[in-house]
Tab-separated table of C-alpha atoms in Angstrom:
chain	number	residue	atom	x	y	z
A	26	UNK	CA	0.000	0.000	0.000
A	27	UNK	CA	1.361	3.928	-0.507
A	28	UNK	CA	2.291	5.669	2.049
A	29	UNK	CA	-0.542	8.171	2.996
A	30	UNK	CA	0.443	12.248	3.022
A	31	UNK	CA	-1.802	14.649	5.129
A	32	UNK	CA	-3.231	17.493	3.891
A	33	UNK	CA	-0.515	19.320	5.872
A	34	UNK	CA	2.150	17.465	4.228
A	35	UNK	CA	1.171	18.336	1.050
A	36	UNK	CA	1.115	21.636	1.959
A	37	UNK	CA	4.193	21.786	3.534
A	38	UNK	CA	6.107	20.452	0.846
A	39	UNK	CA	4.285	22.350	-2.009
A	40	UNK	CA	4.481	25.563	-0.265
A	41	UNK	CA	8.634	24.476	-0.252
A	42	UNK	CA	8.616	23.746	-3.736
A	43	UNK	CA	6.793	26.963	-4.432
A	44	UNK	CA	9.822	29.031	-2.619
A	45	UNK	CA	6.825	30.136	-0.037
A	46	UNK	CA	7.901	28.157	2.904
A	47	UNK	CA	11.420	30.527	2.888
A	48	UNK	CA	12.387	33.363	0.828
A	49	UNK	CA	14.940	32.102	-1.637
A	50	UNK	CA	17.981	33.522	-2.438
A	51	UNK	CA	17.941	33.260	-6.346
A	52	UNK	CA	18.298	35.147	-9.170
A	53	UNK	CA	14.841	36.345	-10.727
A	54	UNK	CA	15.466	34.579	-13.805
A	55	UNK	CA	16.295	31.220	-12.348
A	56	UNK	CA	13.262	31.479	-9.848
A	57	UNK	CA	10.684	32.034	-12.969
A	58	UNK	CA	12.561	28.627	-14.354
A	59	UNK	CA	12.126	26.735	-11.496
A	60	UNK	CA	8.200	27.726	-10.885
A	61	UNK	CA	7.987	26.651	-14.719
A	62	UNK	CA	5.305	29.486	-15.630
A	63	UNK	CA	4.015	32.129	-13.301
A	64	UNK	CA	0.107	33.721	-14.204
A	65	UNK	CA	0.362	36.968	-15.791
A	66	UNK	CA	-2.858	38.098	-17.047
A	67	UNK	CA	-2.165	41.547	-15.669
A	68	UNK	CA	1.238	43.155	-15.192
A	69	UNK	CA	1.240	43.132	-11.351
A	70	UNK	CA	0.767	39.489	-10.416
A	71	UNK	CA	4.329	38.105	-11.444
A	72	UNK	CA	6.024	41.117	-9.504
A	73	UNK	CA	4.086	40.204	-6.040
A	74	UNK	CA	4.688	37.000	-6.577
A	75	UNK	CA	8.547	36.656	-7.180
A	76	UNK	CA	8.600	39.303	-4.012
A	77	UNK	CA	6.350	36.773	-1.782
A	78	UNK	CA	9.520	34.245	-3.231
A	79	UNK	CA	12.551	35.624	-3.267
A	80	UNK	CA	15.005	37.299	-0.813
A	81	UNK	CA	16.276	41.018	-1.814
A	82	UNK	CA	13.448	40.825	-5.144
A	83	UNK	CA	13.218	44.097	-6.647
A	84	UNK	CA	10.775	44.856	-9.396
A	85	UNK	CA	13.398	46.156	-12.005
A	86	UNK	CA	15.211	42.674	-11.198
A	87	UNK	CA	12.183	41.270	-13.611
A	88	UNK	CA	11.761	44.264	-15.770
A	89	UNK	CA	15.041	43.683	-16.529
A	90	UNK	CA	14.775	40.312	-17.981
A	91	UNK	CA	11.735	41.261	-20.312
A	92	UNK	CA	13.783	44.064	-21.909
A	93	UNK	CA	16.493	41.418	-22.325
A	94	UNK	CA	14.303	39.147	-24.125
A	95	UNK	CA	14.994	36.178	-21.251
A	96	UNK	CA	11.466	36.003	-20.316
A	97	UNK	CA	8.620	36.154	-21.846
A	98	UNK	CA	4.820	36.733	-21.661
A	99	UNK	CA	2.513	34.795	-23.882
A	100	UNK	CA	-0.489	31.852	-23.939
A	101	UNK	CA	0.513	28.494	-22.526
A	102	UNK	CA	-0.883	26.335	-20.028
A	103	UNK	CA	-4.485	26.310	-20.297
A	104	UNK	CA	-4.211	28.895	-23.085
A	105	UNK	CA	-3.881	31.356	-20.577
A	106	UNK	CA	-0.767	34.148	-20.263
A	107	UNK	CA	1.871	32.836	-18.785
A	108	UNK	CA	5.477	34.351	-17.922
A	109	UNK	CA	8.224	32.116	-18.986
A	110	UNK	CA	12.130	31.477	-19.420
A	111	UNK	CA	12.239	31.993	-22.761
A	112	UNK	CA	14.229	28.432	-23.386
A	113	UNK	CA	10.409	26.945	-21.634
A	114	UNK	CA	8.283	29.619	-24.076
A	115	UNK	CA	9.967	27.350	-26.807
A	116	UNK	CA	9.797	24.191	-25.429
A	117	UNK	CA	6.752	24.722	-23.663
A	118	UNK	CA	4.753	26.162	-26.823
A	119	UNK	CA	5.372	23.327	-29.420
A	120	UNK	CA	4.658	20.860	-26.913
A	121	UNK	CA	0.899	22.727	-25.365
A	122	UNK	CA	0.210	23.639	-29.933
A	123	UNK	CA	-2.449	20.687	-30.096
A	124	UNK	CA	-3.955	21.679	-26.740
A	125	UNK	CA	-4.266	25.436	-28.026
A	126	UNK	CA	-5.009	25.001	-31.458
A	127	UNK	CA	-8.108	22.485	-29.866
A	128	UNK	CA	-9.882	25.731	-28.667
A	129	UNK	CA	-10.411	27.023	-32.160
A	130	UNK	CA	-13.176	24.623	-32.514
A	131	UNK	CA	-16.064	25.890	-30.908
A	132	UNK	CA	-15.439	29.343	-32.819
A	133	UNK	CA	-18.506	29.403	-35.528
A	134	UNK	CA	-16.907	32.613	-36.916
A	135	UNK	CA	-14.295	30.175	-38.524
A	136	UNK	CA	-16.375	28.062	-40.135
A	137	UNK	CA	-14.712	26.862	-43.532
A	138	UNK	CA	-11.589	28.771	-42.873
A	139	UNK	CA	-8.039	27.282	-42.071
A	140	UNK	CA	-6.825	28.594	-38.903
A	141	UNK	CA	-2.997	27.631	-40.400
A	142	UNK	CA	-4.000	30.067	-43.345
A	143	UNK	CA	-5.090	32.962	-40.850
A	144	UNK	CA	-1.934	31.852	-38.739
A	145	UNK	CA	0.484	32.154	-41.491
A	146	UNK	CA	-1.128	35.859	-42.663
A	147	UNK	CA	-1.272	37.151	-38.881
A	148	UNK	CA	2.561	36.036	-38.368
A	149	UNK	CA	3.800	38.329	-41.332
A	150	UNK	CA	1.609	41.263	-39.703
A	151	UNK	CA	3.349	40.399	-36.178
A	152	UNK	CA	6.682	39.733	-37.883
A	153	UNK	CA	6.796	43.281	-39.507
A	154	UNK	CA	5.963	45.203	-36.550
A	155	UNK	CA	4.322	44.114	-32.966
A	156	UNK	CA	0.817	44.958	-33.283
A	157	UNK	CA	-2.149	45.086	-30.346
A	158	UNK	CA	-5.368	43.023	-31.380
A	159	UNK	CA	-7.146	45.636	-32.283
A	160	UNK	CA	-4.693	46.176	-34.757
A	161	UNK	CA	-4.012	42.687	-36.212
A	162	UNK	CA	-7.874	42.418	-36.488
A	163	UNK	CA	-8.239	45.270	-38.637
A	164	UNK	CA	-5.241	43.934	-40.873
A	165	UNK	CA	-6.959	40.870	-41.095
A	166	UNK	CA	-10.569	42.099	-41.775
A	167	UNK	CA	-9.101	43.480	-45.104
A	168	UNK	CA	-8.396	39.885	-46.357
A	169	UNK	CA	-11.090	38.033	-44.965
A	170	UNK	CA	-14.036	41.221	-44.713
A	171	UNK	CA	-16.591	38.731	-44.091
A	172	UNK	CA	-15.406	37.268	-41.061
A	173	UNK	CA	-15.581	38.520	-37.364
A	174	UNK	CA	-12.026	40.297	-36.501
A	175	UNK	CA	-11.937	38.574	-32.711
A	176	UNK	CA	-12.163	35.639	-34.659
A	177	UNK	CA	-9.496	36.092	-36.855
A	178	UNK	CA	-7.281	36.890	-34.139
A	179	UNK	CA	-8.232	33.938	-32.137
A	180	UNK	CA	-7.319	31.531	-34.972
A	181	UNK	CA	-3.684	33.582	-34.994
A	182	UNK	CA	-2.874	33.490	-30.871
A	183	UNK	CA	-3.831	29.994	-30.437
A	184	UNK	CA	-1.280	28.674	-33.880
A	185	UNK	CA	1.005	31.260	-33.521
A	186	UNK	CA	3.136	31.802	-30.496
A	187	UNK	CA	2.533	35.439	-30.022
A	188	UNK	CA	4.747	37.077	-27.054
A	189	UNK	CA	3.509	40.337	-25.218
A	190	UNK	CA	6.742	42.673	-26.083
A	191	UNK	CA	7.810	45.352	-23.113
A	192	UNK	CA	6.696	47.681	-22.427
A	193	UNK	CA	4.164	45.387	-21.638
A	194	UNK	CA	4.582	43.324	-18.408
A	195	UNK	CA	6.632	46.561	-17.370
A	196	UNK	CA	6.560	47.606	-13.775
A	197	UNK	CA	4.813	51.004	-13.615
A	198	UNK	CA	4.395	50.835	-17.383
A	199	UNK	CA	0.784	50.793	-18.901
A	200	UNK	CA	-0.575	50.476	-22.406
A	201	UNK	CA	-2.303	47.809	-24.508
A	202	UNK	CA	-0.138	44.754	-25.328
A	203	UNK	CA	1.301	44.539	-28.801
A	204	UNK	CA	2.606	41.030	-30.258
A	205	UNK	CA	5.287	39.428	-32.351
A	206	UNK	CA	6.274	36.227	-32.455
A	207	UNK	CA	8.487	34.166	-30.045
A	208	UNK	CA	10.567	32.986	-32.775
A	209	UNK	CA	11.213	36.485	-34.543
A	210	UNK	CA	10.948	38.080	-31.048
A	211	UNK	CA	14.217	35.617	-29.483
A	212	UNK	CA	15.594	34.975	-32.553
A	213	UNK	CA	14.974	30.938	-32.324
A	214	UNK	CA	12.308	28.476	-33.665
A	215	UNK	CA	10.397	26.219	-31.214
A	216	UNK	CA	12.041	23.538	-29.944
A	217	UNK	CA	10.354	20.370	-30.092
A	218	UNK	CA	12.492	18.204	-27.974
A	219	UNK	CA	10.964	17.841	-24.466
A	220	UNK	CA	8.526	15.613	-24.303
A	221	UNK	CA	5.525	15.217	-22.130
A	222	UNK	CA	7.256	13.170	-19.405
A	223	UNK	CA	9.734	16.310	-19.156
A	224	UNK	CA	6.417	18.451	-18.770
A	225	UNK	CA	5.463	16.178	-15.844
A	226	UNK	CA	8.992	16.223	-14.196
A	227	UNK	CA	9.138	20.044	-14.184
A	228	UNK	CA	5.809	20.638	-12.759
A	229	UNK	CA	6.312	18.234	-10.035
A	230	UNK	CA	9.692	20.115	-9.111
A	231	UNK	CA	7.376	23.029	-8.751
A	232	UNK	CA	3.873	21.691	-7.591
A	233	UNK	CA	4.263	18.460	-6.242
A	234	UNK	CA	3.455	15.422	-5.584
A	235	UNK	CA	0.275	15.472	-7.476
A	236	UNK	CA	-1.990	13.596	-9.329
A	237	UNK	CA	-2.227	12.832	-13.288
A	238	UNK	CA	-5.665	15.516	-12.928
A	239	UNK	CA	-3.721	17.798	-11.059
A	240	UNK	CA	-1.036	18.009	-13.781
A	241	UNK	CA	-3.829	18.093	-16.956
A	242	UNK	CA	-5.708	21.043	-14.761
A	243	UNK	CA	-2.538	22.851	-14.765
A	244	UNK	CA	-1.471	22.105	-18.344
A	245	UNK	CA	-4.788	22.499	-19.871
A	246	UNK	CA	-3.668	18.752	-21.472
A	247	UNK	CA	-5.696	15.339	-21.275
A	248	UNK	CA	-4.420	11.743	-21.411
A	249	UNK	CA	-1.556	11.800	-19.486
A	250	UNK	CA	-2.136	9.079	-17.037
A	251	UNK	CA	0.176	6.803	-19.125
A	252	UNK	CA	2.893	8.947	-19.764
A	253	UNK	CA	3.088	9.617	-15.793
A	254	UNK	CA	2.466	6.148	-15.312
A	255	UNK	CA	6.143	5.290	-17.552
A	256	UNK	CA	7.986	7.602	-15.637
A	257	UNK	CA	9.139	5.447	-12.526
A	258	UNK	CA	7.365	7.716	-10.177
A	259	UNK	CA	6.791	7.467	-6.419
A	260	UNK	CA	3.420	7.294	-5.456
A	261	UNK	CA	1.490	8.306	-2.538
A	262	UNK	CA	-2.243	8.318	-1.048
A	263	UNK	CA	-3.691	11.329	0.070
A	264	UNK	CA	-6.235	11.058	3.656
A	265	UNK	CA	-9.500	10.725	1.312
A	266	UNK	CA	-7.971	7.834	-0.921
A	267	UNK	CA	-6.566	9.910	-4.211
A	268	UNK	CA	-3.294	8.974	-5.452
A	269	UNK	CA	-0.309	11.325	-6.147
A	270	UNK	CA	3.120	11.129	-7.977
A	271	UNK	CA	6.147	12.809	-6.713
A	272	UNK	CA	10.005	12.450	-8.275
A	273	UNK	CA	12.151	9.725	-6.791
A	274	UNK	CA	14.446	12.298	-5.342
A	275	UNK	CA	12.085	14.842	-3.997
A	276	UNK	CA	12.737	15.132	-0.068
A	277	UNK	CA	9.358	16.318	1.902
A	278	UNK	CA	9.810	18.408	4.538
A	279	UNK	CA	8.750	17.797	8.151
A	280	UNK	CA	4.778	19.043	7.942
A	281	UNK	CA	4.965	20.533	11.491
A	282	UNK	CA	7.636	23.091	10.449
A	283	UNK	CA	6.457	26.513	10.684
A	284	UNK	CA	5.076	28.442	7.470
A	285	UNK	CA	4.832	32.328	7.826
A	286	UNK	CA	2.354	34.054	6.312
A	287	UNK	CA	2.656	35.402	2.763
A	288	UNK	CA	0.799	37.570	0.007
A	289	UNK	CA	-0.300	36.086	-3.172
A	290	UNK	CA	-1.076	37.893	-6.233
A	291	UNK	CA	-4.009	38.242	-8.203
A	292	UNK	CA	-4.066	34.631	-10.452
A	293	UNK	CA	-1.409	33.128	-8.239
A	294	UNK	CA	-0.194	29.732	-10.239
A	295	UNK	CA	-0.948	28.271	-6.815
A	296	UNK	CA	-4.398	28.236	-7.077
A	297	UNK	CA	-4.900	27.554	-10.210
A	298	UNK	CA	-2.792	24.371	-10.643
A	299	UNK	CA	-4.376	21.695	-8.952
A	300	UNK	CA	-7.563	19.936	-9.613
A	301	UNK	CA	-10.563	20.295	-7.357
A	302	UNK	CA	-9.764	17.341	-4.874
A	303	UNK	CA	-5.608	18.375	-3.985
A	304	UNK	CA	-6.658	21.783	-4.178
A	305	UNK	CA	-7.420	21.753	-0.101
A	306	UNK	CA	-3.807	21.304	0.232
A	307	UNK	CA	-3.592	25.144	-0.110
A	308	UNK	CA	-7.339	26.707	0.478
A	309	UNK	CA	-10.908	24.901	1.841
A	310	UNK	CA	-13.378	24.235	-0.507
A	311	UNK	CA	-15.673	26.197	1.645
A	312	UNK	CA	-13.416	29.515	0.796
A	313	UNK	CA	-13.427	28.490	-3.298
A	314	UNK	CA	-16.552	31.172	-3.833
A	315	UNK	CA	-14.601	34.094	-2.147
A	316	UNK	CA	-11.654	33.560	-3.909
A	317	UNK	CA	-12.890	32.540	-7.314
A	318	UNK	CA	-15.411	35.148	-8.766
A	319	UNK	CA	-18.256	34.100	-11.137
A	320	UNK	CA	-16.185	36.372	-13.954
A	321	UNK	CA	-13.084	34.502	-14.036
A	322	UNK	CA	-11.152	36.936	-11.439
A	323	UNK	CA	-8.837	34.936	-8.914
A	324	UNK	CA	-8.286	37.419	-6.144
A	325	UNK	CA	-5.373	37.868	-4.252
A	326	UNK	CA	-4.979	36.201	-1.132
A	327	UNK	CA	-3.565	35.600	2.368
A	328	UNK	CA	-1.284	32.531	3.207
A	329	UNK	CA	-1.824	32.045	7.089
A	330	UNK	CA	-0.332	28.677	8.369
A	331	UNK	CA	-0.158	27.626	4.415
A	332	UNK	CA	-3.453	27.856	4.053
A	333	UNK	CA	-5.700	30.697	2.913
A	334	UNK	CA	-6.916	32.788	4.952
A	335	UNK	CA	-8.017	35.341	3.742
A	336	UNK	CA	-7.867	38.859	0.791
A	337	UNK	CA	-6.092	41.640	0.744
A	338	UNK	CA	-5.913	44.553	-1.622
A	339	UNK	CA	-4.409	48.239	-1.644
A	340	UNK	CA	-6.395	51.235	-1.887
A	341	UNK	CA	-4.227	54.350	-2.873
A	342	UNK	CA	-4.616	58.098	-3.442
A	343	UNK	CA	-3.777	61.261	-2.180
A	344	UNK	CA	-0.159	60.181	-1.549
A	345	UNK	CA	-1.556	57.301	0.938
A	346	UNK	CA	-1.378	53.743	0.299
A	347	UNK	CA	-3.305	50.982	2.754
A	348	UNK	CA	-3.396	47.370	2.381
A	349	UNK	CA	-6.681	46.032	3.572
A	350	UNK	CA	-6.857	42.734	4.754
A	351	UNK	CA	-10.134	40.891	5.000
A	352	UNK	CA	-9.546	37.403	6.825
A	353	UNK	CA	-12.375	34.595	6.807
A	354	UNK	CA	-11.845	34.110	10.084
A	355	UNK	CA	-9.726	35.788	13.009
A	356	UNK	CA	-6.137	34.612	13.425
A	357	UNK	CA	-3.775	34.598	16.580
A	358	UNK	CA	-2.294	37.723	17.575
A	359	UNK	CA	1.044	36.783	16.590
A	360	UNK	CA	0.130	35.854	12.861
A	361	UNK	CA	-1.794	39.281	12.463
A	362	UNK	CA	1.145	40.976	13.466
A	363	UNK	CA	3.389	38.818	11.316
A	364	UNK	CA	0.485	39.826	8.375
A	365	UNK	CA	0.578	44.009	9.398
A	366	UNK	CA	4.717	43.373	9.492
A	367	UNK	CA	5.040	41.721	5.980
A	368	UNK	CA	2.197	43.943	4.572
A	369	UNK	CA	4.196	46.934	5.643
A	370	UNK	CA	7.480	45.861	3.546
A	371	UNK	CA	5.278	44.988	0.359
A	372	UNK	CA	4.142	48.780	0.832
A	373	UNK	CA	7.131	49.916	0.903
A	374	UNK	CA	8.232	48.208	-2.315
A	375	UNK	CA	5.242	48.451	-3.942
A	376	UNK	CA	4.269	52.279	-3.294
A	377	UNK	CA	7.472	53.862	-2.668
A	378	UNK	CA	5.784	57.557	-3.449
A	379	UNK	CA	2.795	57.549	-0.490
A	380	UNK	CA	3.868	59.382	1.628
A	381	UNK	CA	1.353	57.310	4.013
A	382	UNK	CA	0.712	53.742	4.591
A	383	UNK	CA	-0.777	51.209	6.789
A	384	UNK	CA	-2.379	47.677	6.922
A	385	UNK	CA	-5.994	47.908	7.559
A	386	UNK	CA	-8.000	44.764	8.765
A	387	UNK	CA	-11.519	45.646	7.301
């Protein structure tokens, strides 16, 4: 029989592999490798969430990297933007193509059209200059009139790998994203190489151990129970009877050591990259409703214990800056203090210009 892990073990050794159970002393770039693909919908998220991670972060430390072309924003897992390692928006890309290319199908607005056709047209748009949506759509309307724009575009992001150039993803930078492609944007085509099984050995460096769903729901993938399966995998039982993989060499930590609290971005990878049943490892089901809204928003959150506990959120003007915290339920005096302490130094960082702030419990 497997050896069973408690919900606190997985937590304890995910929140480890996560680089939330101790701020890690890494560079930026080799802290977005290891996490293999951090959610970056909006601008913010990846910033607060390499500074939850990493010892000394600073946001120019990522900035940096986008303006040297070593990461990357774009659609990967679950079709969904993702910042990369631009070595994994390569790999990563030609391996997730059948996945992404699958959610052109329901689109009635390409109905007797090749997406490969609009693909190839949109890439010498992209290829000549970076263009927003809007713009490609427009392009595109003057070839195929007929057709919706949004459609057209669709049929380009999801067979074309279409990077977000800087200044988008930009601390402190706004504006609309404009596109090119990774492989006129790094120089490189898409490297075809890694396989599946490496897929499943990165995430579980990051996310583990974890189920065959777990790793699909993170992926956006199906049918990878026999490629997991082939991969001379240890494997565990969780308390209600689901099974989960973890490398051979992956060391779990003890799960009564202590986790401090943390603050996750807006779309945290965290809580989006584990099915429904190994998802309590990090948050109750019973908190799901708060944190998930019924328009796709994943709000940012409060890591008490390893769990969540709780939102938080800043409200800013007139040169004052207060994080508000909104728990589910009160926590001992010494964690609230630990949450007004750490809330404090993300201020600091993250609105450097009010010339007042606080941590509000509301």
């Amino acid at each position: 029989m497997p050896e069973t892990l408690s919900r606190r073990a997985l937590n304890r050794a995910t929140l480890e592999r996560q680089l939330l159970l101790s701020r890690a002393d890494l560079p930026a770039l080799d802290a977005v490798r290891h996490l293999y693909g951090m959610q970056a919908q909006a601008p913010a998220p990846p910033y607060v969430g390499l500074w939850s991670r990493l010892e000394g972060f600073a946001p120019d430390d990522l900035s940096r990297l986008l303006y040297d072309r070593r990461a990357v924003r774009l659609a990967l897992m679950r079709s969904t933007i993702h910042l990369v390692a631009a070595e994994d928006c390569l790999a990563l890309r030609a391996l997730l193509e059948p996945m992404l290319e699958r959610g052109l199908r329901g689109r009635k607005g390409l109905a007797g059209l090749e997406p490969s056709e609009v693909g190839r047209a949109g890439r010498e748009l992209v290829e000549e200059r970076p263009l927003t949506f809007r713009e490609l759509g427009a392009a595109l309307a003057g070839r195929w009139p007929d057709r919706d724009p949004a459609d057209l575009v669709a049929a380009v992001r999801e067979t074309v790998p279409l990077v977000q150039v800087p200044p988008r993803g930009v601390w402190g930078v706004g504006g609309q994203p404009a596109h090119t492609s990774a492989e006129a944007w790094l120089g490189r085509p898409l490297d075809g190489a890694a396989g599946p099984a490496e897929m499943v050995r990165r995430y579980l460096a990051a996310y583990g151990p974890a189920s065959v769903m777990d790793v699909q729901q993170w992926s956006g993938m199906t049918r990878l129970g026999e490629v997991v399966r082939g991969m001379g995998l240890r494997v565990f039982a969780t308390e209600d009877g689901a099974e989960v993989v973890d490398l051979p060499e992956a060391v779990l930590p003890d799960p009564e050591v202590p986790a401090p609290v943390r603050y996750l971005a807006e779309f945290d990878n965290m809580l989006l990259s584990f099915s429904a049943r190994t998802r309590t490892r990090i948050m109750a089901d019973e908190h799901r409703g708060r944190v998930f809204t019924v328009n796709g928003i994943i709000k940012a959150t409060v890591l008490v214990d390893g769990f969540v506990r709780g939102l938080w959120r800043v409200a800013s003007g007139r040169g004052e800056a207060v994080l508000e915290v909104e728990l589910f339920a009160p926590v001992p005096a010494a964690q609230r203090t630990e949450l007004e302490a750490e809330g404090m130094r993300m201020l600091e960082l993250f609105a450097p210009s009010a010339q007042v702030r606080g941590v509000r419990f509301v």
